[in-house]
mmCIF file with all atom_site columns, C-alpha atoms in Angstrom:
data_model
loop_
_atom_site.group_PDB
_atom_site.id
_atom_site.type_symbol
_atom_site.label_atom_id
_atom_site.label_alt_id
_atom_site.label_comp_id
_atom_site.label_asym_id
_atom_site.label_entity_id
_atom_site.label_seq_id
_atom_site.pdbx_PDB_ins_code
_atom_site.Cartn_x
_atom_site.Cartn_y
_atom_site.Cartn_z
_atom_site.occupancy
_atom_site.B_iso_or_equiv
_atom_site.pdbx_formal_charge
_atom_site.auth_seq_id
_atom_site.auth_comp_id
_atom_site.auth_asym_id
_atom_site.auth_atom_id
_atom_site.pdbx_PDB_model_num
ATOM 1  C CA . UNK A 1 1  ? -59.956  50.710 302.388 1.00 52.00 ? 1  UNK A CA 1
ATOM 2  C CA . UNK A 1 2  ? -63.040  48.179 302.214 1.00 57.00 ? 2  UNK A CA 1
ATOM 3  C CA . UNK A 1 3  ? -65.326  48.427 305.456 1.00 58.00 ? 3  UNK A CA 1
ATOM 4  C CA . UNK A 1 4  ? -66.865  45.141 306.885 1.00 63.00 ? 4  UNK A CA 1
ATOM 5  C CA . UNK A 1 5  ? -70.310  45.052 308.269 1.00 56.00 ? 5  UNK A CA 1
ATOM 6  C CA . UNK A 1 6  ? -70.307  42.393 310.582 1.00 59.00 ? 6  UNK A CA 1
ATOM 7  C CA . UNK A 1 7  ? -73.293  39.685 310.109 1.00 62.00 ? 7  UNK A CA 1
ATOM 8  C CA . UNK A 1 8  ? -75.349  39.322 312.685 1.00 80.00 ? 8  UNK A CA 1
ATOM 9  C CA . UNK A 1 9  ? -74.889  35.771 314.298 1.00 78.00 ? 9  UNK A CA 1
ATOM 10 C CA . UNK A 1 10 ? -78.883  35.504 314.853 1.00 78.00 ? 10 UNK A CA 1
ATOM 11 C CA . UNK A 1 11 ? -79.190  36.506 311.962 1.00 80.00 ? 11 UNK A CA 1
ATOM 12 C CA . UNK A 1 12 ? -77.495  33.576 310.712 1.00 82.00 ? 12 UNK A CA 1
ATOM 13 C CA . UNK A 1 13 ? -78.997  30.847 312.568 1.00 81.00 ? 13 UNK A CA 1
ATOM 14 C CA . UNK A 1 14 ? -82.108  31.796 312.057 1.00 83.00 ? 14 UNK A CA 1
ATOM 15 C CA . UNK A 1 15 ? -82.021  31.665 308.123 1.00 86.00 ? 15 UNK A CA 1
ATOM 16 C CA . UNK A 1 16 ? -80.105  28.222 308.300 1.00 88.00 ? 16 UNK A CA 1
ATOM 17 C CA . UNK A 1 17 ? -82.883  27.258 310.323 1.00 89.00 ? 17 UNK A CA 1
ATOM 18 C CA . UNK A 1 18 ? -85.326  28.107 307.939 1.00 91.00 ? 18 UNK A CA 1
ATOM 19 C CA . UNK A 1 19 ? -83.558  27.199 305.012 1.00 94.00 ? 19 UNK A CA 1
ATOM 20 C CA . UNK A 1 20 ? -83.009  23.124 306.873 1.00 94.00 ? 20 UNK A CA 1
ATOM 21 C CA . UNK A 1 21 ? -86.538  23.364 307.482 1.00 95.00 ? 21 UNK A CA 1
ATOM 22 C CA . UNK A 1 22 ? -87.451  24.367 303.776 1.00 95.00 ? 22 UNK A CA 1
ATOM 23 C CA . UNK A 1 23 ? -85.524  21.286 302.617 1.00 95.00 ? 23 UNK A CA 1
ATOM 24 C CA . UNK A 1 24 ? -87.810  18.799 300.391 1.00 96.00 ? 24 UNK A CA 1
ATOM 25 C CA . UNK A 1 25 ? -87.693  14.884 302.188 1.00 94.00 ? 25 UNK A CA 1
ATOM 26 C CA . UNK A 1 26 ? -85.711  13.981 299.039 1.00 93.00 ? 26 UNK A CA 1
ATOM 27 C CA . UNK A 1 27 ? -82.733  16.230 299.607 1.00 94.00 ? 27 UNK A CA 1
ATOM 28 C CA . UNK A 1 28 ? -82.163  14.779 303.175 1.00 95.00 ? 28 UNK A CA 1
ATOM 29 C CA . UNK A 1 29 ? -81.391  11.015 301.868 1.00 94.00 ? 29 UNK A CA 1
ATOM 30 C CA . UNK A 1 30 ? -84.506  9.350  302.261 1.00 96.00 ? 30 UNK A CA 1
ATOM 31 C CA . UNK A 1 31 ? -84.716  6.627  300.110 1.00 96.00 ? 31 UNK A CA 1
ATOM 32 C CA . UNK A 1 32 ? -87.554  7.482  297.127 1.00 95.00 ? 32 UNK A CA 1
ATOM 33 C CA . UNK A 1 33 ? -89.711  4.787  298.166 1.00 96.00 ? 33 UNK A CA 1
ATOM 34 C CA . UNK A 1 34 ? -89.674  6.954  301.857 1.00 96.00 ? 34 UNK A CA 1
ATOM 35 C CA . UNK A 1 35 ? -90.045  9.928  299.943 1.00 96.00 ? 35 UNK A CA 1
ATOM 36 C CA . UNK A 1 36 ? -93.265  8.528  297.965 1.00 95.00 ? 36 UNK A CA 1
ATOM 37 C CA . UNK A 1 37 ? -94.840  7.379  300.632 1.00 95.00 ? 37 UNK A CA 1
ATOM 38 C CA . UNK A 1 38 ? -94.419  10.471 302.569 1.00 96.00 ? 38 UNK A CA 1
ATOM 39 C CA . UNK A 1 39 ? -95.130  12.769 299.284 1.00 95.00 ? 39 UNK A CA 1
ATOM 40 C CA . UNK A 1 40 ? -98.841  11.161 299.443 1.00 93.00 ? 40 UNK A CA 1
ATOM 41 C CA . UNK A 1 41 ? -99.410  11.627 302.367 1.00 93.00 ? 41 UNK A CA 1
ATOM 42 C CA . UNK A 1 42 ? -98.712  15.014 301.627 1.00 95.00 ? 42 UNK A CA 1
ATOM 43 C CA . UNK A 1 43 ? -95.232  15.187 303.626 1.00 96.00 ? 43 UNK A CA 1
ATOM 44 C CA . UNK A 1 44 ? -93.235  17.618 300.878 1.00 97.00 ? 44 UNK A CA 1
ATOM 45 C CA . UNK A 1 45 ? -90.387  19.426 303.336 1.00 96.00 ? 45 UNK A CA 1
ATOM 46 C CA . UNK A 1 46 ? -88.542  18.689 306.579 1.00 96.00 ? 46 UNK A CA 1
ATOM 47 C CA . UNK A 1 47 ? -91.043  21.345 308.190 1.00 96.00 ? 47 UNK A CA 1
ATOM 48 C CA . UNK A 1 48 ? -93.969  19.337 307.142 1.00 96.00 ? 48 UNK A CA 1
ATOM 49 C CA . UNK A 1 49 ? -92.135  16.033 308.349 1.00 95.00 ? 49 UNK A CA 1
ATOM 50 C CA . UNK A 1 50 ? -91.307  17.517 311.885 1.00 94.00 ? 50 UNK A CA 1
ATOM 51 C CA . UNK A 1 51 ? -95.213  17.967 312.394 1.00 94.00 ? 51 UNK A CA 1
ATOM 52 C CA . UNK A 1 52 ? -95.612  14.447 312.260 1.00 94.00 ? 52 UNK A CA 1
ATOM 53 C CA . UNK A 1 53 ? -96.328  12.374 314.930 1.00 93.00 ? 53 UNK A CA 1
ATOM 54 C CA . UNK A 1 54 ? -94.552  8.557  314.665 1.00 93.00 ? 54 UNK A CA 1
ATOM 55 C CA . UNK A 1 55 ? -98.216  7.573  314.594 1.00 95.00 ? 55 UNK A CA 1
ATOM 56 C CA . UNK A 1 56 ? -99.115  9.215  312.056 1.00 94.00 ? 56 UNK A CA 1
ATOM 57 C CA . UNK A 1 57 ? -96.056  7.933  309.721 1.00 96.00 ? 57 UNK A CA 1
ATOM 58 C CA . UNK A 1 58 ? -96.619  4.429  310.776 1.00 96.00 ? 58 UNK A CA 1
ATOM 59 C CA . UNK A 1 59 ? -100.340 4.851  309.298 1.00 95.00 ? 59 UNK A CA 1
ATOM 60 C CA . UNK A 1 60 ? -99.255  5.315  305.986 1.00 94.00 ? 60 UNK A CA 1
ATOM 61 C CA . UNK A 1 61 ? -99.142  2.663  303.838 1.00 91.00 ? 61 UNK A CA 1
ATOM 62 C CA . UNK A 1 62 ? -95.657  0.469  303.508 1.00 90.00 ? 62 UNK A CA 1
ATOM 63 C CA . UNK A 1 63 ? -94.190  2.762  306.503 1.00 95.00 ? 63 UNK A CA 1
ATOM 64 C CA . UNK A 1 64 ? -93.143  0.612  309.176 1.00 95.00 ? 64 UNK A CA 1
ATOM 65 C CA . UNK A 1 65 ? -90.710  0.585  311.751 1.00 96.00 ? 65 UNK A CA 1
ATOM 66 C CA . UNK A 1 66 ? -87.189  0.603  309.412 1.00 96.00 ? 66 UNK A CA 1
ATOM 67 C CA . UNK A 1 67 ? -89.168  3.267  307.524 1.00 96.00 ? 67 UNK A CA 1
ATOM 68 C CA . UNK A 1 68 ? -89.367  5.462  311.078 1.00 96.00 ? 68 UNK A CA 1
ATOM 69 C CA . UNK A 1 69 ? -86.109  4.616  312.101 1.00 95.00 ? 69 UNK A CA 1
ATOM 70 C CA . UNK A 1 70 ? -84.931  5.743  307.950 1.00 96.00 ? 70 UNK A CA 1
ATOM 71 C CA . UNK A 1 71 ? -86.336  9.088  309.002 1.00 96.00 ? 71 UNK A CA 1
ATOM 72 C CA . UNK A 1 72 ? -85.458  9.413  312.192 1.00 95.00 ? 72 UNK A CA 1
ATOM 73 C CA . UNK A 1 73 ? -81.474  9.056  311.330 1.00 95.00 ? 73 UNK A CA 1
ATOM 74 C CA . UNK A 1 74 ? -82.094  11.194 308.212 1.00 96.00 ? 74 UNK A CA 1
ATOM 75 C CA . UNK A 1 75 ? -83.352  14.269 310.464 1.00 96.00 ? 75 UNK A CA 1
ATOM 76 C CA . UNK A 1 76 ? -80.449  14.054 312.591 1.00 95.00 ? 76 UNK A CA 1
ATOM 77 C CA . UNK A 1 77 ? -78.274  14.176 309.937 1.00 94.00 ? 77 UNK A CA 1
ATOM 78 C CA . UNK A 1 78 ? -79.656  17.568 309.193 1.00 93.00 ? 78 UNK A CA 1
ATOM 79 C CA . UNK A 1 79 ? -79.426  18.606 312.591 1.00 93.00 ? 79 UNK A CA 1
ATOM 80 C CA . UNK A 1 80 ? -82.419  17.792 313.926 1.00 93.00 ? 80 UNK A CA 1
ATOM 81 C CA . UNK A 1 81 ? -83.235  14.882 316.821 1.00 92.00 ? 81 UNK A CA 1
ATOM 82 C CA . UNK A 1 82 ? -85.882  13.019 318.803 1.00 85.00 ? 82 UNK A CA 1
ATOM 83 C CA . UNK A 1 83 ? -86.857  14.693 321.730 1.00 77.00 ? 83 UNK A CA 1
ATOM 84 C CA . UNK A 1 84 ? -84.362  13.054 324.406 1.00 72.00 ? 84 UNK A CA 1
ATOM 85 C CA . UNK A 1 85 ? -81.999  12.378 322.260 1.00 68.00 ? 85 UNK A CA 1
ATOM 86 C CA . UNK A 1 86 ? -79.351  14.722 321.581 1.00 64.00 ? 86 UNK A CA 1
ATOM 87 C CA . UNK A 1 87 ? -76.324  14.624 319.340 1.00 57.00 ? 87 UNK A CA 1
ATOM 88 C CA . UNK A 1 88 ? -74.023  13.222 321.389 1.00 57.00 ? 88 UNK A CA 1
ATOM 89 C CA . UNK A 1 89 ? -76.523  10.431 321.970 1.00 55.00 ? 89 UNK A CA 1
ATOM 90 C CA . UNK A 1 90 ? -76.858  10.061 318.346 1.00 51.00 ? 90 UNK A CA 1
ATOM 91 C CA . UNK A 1 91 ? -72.900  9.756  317.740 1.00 54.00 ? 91 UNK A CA 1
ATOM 92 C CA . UNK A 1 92 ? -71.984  6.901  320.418 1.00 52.00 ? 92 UNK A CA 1
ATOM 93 C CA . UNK A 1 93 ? -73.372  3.664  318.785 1.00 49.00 ? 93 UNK A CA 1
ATOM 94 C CA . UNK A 1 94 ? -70.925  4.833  315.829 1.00 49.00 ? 94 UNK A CA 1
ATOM 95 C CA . UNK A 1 95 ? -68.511  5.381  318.207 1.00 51.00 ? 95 UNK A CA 1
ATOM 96 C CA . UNK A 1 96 ? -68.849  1.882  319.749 1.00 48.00 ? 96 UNK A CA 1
ATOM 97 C CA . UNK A 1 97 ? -69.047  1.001  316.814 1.00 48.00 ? 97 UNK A CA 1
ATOM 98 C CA . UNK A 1 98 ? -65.728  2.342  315.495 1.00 51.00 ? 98 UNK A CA 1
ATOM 99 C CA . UNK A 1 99 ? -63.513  0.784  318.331 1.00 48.00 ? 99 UNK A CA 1
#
């Protein structure tokens, strides 16, 4: 009889926290112009991304709003979102848009 050690929930979060975080900007769908712009600036990894301010995006060359906004929905498609915005809030324009 095979014995089960139960995984520890925490545990779990925690290292699909880190490993979300770890992601590169390419593997979140950014488009590679995004990703270019962001790589010289020396933007490599969702981590590095979330320590950015939208001021300091928009000062890098060819970013501009769209570019933000790009970034902005990629994030939340990984889980994470502006600050006041939450997922729900992210999901109702597509579910306006869907009726």
């Amino acid at each position: 009889m095979s014995t089960r050690i139960p995984v520890d929930r925490a545990q779990a979060a925690s290292d699909d926290l880190q490993r979300r975080l770890e992601m590169s900007t390419a593997e979140i769908g950014l488009a590679v112009r995004t990703t270019n712009c962001l790589e010289e600036k020396g933007v490599f990894t969702v981590n590095d991304l979330l320590h950015c301010s939208p001021e300091d995006l928009l000062s890098i060359s060819n970013f501009g709003e769209k570019t933000l906004e790009e970034v902005y929905k990629a994030l939340e498609g990984v889980g994470f979102y502006r600050p006041g915005r939450n997922q729900r809030a992210a999901e109702a324009p597509l579910a306006r848009r869907a009726k």
